[in-house]
Coordinates of N, CA, C and O in Angstrom, one line a residue:
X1 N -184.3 84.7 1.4 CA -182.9 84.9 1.3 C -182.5 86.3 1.9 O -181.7 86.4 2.8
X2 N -182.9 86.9 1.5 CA -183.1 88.5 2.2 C -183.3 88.5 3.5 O -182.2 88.7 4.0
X3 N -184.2 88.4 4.6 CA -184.3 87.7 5.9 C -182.8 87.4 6.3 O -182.1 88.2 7.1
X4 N -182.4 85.9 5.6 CA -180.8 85.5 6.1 C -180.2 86.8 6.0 O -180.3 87.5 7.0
X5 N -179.6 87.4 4.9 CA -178.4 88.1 5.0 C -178.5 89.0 6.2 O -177.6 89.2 7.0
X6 N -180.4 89.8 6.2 CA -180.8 90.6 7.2 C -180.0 90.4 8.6 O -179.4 91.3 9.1
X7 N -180.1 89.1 9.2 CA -180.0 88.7 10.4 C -178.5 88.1 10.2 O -178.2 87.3 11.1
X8 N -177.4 88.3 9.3 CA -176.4 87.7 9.2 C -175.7 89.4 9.6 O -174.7 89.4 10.3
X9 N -176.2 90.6 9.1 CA -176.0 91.8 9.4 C -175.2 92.3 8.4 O -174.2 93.0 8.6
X10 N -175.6 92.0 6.9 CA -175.3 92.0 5.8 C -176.6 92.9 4.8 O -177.2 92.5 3.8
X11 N -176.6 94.1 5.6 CA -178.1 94.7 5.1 C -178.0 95.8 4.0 O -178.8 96.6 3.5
X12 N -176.7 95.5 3.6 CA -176.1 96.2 1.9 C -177.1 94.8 0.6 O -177.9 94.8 -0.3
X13 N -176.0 93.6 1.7 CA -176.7 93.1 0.7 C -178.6 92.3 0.8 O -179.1 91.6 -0.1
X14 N -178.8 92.5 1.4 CA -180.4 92.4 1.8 C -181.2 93.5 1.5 O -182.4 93.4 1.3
X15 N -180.5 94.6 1.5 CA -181.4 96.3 0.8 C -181.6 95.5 -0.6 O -182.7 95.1 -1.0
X16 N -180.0 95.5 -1.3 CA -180.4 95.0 -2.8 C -181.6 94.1 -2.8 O -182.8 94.3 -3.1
X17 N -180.7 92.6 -2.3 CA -182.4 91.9 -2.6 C -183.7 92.3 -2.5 O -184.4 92.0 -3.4
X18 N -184.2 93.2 -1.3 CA -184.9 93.0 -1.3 C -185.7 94.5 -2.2 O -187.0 94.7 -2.4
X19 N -184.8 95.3 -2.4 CA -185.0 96.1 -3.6 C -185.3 95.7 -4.7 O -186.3 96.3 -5.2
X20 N -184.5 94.6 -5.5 CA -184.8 93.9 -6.7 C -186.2 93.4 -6.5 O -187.0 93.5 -7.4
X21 N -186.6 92.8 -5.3 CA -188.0 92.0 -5.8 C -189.0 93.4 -5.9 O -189.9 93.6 -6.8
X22 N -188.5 94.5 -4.7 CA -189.7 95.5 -5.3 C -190.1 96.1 -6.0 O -191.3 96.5 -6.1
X23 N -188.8 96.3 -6.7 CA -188.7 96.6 -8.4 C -189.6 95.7 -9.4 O -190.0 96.1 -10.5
X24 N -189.8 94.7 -8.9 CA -189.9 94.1 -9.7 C -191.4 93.2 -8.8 O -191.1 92.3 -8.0
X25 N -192.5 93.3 -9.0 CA -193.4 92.8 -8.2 C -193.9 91.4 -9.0 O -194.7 90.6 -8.4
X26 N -193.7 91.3 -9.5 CA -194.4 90.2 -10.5 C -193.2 88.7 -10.1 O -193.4 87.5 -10.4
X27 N -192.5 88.9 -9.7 CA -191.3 88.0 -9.3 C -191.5 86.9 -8.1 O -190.9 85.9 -7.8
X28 N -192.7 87.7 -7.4 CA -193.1 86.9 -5.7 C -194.6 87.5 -5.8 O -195.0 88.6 -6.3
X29 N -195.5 86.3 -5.1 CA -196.7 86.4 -4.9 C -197.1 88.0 -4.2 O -196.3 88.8 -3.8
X30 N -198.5 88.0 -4.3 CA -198.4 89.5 -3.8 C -198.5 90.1 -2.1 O -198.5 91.1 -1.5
X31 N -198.6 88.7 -1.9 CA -198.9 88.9 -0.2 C -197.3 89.0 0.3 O -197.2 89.2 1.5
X32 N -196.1 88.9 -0.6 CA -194.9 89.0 -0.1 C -194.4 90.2 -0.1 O -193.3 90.6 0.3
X33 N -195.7 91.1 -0.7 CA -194.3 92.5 -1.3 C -194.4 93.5 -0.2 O -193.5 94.3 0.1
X34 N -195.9 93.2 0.8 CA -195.7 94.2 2.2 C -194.4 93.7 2.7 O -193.4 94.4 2.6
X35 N -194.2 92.6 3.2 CA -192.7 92.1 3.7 C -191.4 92.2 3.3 O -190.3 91.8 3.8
X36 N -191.8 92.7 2.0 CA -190.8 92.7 1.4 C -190.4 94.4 1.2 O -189.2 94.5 0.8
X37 N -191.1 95.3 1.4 CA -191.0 96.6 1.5 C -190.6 96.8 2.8 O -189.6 97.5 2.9
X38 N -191.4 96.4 4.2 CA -191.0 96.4 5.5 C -189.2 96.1 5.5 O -188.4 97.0 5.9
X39 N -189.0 95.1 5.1 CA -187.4 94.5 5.0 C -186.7 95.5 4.7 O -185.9 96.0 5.5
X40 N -187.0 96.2 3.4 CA -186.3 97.0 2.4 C -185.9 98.0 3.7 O -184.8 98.3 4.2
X41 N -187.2 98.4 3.9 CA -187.1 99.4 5.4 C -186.4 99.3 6.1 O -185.5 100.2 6.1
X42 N -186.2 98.4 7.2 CA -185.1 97.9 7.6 C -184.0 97.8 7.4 O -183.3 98.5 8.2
X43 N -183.6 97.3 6.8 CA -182.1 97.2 5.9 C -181.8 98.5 5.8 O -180.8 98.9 6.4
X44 N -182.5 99.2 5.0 CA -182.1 101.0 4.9 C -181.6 101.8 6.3 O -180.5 102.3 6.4
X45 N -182.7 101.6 7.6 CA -182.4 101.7 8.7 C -181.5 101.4 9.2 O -181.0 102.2 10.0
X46 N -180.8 100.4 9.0 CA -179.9 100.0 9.2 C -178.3 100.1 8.9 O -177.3 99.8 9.6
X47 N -178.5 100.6 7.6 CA -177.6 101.4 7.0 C -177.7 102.1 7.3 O -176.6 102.6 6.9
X48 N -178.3 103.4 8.1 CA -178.4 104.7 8.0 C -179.2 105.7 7.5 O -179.6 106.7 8.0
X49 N -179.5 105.1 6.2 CA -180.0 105.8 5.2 C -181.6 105.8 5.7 O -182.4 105.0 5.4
X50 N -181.7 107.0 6.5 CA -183.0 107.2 7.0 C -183.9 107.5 5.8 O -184.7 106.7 5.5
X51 N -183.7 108.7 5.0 CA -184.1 109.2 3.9 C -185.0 107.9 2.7 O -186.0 107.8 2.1
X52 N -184.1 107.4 2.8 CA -184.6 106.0 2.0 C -185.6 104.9 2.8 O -186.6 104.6 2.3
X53 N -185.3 104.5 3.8 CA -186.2 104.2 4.8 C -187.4 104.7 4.9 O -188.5 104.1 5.0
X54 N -186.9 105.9 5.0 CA -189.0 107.0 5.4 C -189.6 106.8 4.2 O -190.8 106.7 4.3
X55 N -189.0 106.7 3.0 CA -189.6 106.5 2.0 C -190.6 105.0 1.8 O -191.8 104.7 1.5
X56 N -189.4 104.5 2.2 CA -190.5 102.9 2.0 C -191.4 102.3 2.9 O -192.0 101.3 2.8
X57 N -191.4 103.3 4.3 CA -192.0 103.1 5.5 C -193.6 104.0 4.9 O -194.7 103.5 5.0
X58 N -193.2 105.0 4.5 CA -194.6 106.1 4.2 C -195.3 104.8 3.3 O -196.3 104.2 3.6
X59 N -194.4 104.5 2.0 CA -195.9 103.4 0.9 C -195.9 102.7 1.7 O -197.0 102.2 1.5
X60 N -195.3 101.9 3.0 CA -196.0 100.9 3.5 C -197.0 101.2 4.0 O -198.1 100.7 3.5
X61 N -197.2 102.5 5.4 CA -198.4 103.0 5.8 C -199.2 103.3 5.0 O -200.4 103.0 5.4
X62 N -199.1 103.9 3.9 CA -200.1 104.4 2.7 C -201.2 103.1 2.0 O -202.4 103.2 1.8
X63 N -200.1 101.9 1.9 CA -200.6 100.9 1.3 C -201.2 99.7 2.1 O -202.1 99.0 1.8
X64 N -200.7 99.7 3.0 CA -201.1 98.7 4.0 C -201.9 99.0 5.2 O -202.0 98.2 6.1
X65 N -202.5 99.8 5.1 CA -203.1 100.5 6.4 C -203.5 99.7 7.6 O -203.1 100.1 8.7
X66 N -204.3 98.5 7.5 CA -204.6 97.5 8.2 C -204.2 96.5 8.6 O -204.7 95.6 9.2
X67 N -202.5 96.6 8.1 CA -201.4 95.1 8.5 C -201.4 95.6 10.2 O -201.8 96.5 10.9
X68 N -200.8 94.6 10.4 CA -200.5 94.4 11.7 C -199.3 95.1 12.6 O -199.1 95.6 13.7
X69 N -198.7 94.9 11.4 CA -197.2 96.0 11.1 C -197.2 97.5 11.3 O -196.1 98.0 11.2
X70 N -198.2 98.4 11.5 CA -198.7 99.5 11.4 C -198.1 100.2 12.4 O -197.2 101.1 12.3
X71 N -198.5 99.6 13.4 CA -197.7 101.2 14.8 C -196.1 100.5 14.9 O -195.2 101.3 15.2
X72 N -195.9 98.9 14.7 CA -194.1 99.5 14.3 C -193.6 100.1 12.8 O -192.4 100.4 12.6
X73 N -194.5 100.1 12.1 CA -193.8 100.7 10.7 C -194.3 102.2 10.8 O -193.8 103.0 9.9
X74 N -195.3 102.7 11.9 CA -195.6 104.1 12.2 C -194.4 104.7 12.8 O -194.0 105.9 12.7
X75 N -193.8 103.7 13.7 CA -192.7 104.5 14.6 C -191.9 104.4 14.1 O -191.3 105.5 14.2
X76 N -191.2 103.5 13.4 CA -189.8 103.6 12.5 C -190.1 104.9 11.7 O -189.1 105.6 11.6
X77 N -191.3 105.3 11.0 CA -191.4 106.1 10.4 C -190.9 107.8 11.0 O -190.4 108.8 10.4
X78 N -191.2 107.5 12.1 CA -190.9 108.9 13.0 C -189.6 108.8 13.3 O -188.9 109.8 13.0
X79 N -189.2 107.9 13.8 CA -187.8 107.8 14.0 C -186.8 108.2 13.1 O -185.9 108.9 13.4
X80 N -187.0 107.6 11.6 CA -186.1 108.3 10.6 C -186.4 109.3 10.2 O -185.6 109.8 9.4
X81 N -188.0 110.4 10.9 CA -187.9 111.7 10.3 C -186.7 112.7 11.6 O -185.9 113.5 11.3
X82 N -187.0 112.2 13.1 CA -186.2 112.6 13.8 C -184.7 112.2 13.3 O -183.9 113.2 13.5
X83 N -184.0 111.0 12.7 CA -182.7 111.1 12.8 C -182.5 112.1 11.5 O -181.6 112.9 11.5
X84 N -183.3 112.1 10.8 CA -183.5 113.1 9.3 C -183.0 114.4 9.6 O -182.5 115.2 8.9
X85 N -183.3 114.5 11.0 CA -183.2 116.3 11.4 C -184.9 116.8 11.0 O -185.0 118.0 10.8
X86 N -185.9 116.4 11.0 CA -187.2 116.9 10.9 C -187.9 116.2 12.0 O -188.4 115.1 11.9
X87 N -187.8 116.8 13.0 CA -187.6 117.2 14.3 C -189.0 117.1 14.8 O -189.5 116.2 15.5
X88 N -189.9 118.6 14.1 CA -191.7 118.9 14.3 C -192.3 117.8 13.3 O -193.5 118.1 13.3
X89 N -192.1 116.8 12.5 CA -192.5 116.0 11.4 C -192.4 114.5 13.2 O -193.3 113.8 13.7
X90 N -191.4 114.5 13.5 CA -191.1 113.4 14.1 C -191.9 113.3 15.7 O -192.0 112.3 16.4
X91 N -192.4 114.4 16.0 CA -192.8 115.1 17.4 C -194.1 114.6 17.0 O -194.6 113.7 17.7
X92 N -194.7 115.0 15.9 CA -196.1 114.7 14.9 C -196.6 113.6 15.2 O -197.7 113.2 15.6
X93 N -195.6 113.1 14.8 CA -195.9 111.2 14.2 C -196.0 110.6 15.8 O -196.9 109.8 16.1
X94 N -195.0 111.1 16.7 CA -194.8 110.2 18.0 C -196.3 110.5 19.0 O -196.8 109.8 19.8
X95 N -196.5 111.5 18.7 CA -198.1 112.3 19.4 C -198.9 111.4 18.7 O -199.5 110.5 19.3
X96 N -198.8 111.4 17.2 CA -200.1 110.7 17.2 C -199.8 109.1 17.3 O -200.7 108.3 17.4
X97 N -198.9 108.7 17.2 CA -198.7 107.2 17.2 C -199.1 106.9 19.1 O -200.1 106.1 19.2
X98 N -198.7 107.2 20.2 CA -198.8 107.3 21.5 C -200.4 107.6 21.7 O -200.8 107.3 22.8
X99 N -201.3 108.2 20.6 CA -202.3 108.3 20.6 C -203.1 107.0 20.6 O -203.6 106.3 21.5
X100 N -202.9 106.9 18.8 CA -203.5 105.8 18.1 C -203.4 104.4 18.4 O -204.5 103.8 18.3
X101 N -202.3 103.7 18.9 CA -201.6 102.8 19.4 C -201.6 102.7 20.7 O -200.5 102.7 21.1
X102 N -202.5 102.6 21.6 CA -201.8 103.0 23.5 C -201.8 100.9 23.8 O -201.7 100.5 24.9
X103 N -201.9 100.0 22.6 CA -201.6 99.2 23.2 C -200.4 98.5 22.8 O -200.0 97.4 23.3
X104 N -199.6 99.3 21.7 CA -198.3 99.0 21.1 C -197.3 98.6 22.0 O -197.7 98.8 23.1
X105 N -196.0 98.0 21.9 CA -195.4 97.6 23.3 C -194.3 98.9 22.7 O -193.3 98.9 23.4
X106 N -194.4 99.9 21.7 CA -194.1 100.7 21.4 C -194.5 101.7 22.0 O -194.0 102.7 21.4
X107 N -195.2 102.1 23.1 CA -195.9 103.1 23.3 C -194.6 103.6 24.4 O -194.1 104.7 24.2
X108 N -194.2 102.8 25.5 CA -193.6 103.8 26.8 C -192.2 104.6 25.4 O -191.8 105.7 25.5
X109 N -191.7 103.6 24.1 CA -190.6 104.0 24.1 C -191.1 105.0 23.3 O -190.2 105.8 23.2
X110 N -192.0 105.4 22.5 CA -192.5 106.5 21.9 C -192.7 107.7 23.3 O -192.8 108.8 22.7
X111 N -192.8 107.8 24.2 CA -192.9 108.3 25.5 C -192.0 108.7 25.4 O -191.9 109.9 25.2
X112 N -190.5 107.6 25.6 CA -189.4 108.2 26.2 C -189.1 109.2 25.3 O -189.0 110.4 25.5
X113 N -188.9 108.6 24.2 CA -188.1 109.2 22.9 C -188.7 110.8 23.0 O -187.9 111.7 23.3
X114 N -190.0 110.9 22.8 CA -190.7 112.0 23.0 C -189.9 113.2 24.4 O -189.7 114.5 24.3
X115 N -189.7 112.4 25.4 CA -189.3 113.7 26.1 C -187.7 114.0 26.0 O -187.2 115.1 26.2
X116 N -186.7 112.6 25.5 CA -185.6 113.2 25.2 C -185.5 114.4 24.7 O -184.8 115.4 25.0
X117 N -186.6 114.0 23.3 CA -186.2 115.4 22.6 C -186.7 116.4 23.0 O -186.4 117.5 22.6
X118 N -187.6 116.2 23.9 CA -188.7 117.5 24.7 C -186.9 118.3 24.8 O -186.4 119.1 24.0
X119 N -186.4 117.6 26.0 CA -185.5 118.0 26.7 C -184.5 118.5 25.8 O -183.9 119.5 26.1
X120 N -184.0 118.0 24.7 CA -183.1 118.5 23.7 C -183.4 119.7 23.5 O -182.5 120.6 23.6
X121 N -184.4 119.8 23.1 CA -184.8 121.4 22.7 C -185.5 121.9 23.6 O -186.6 122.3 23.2
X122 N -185.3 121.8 24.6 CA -185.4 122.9 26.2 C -186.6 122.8 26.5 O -187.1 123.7 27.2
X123 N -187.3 122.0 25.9 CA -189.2 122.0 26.1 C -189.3 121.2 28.1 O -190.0 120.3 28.3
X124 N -188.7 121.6 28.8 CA -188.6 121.0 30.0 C -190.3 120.0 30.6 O -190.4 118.8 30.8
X125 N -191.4 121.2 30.6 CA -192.0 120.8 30.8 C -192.9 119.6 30.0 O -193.4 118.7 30.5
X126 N -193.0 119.9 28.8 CA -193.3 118.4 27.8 C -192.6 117.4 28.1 O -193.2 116.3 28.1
X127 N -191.4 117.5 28.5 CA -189.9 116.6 28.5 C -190.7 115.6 30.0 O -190.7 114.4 30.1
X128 N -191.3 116.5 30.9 CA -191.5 116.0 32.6 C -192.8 115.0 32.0 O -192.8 113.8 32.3
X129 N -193.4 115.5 31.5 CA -194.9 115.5 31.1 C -195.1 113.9 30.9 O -196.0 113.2 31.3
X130 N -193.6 113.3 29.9 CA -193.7 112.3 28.9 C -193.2 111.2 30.1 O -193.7 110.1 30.4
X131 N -192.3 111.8 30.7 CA -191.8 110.8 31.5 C -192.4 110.6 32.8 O -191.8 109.8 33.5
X132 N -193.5 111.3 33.3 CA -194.3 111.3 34.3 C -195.2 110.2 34.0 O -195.5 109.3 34.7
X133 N -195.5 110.3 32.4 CA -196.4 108.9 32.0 C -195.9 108.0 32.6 O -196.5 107.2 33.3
X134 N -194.1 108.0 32.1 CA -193.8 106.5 32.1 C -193.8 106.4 33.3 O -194.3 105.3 33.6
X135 N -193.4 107.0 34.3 CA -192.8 106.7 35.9 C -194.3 106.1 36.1 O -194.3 104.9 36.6
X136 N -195.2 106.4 35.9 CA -196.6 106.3 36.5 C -197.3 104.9 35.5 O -198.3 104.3 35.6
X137 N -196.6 104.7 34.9 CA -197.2 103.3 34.3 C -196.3 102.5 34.7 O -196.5 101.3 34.4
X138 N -195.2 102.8 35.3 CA -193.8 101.9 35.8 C -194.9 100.4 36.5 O -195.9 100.4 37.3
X139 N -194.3 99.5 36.1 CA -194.0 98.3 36.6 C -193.2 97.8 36.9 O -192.2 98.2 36.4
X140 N -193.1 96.6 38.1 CA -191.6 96.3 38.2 C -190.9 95.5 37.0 O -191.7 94.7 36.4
X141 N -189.6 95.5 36.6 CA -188.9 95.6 35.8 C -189.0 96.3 34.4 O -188.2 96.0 33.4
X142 N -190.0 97.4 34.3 CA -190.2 97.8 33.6 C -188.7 98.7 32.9 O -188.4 99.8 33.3
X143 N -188.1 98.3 32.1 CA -186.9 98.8 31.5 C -186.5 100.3 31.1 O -185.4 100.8 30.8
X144 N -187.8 100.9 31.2 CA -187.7 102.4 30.9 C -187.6 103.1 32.0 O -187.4 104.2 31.7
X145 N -187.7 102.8 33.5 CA -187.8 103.5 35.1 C -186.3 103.8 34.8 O -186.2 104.9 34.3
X146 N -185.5 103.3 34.8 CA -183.9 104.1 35.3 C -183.5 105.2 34.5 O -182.9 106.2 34.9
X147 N -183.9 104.7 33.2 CA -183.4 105.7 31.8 C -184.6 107.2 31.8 O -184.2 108.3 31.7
X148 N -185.9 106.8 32.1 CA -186.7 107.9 32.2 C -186.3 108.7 33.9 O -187.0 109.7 34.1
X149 N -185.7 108.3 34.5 CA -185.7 109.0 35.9 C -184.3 110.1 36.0 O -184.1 111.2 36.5
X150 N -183.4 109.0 35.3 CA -182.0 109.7 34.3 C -182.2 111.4 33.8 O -181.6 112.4 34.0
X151 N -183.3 111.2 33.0 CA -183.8 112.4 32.2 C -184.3 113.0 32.9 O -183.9 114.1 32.9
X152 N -185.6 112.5 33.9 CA -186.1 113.4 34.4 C -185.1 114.8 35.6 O -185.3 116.0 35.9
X153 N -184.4 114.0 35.9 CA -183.0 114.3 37.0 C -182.4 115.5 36.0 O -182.1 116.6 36.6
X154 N -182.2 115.3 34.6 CA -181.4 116.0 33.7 C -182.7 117.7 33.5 O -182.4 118.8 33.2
X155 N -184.4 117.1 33.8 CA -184.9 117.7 33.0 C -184.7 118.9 34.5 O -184.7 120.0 34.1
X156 N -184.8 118.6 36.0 CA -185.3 119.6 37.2 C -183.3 120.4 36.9 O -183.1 121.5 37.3
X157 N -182.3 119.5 36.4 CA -181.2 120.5 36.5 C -181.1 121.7 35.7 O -180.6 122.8 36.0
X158 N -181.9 121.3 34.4 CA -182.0 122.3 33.5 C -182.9 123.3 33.8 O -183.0 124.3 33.0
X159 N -183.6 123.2 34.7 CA -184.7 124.0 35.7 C -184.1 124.4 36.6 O -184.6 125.4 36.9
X160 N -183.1 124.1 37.3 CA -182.6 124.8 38.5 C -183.4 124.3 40.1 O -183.1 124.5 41.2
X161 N -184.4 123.4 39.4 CA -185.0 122.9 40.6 C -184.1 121.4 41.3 O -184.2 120.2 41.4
X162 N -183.4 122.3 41.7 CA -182.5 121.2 42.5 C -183.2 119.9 43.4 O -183.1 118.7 43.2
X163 N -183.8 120.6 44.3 CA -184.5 119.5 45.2 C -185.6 118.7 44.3 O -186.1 117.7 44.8
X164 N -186.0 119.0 43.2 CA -186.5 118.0 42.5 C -185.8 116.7 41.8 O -186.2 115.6 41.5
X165 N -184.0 117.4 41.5 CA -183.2 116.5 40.9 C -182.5 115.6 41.8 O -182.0 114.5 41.7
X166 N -182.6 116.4 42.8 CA -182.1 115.4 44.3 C -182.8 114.6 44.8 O -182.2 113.8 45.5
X167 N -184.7 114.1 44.7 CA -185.5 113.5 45.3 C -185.6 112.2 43.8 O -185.7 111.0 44.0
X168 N -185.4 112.6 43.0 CA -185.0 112.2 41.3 C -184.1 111.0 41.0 O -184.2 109.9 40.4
X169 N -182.6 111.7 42.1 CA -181.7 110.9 41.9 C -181.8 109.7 43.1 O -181.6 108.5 43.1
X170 N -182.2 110.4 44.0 CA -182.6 109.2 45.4 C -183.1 108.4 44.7 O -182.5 107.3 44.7
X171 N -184.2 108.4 44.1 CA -185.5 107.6 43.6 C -184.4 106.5 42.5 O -184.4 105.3 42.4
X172 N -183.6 107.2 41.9 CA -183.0 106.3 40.7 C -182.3 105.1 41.3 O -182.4 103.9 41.1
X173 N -181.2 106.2 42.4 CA -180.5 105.0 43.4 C -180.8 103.8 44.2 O -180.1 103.0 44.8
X174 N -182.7 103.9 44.0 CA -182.8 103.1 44.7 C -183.8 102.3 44.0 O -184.3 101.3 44.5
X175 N -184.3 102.7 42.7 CA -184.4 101.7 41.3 C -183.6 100.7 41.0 O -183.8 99.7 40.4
X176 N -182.4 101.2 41.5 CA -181.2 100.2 40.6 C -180.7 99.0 41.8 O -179.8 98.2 41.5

């Protein structure tokens, strides 16, 4: 029931549900309550409420170590510490998730994410570093070439290296 409301986009009331069952574990067999914490997760995310999210993301990793669920409930984890504003907590988690995980289909976007914020906070060459990966694992239609070439374009202006952002931008124009 939680699921439905989830995907109806009713995640006030799917947090509740699926809060009540975790409150309450004895209510659903036990192989439900990882899924049922994952959800809770979700739904929080969804709302916003990162804070509450990281929370139920951490006992999931804590508790579940070996689900399957692991490097996407690793990365939501990072994700709500970056929207949190814990910035070096979230940089942490994406290093080592990009590590641990290199066969996640999470990995280029832990890449990107990684050099946005490289580039947020003026780390230019980390910012080049992340997206050098992706250009260089680029396949065709790979979804992250325009958005990582974007940045990289953003990362040679913030450098002053012009003719890097101009060989940058050629390359984008002719991605697209």
């Amino acid at each position: 029931l939680g699921i439905l409301y989830y995907k109806q986009n009713n995640y006030e009331v799917a947090a509740g549900y699926f809060k009540t069952i975790w409150e309450d574990p004895q209510s659903v067999p036990q192989e439900y309550l990882k899924h049922t914490l994952f959800w809770l997760g979700e739904s929080q995310l969804k709302l916003g409420r990162f804070n509450d999210a990281k929370l139920n993301y951490k006992t999931f990793y804590e508790r579940f170590k070996n689900d399957f669920l692991i490097p996407e409930v690793y990365w939501r984890l990072g994700f709500c510490e970056y929207r949190s504003g814990n910035i070096k907590d979230s940089i942490e988690i994406f290093r080592s998730l990009k590590d641990q995980f290199k066969s996640s289909q999470l990995n280029l976007f832990t890449h990107f994410l990684l050099a946005e914020i490289y580039l947020f906070y003026g780390d230019y060459s980390s910012s080049i570093k992340e997206l050098d990966f992706i250009l260089n694992k680029s396949q065709q239609g790979n979804i992250f070439e325009g958005a990582a070439l974007l940045v990289l374009y953003w990362n040679y202006l913030h450098l002053g290296e012009l003719e890097g952002a101009s060989k940058t931008f050629q390359r984008l124009q002719k991605s697209n």
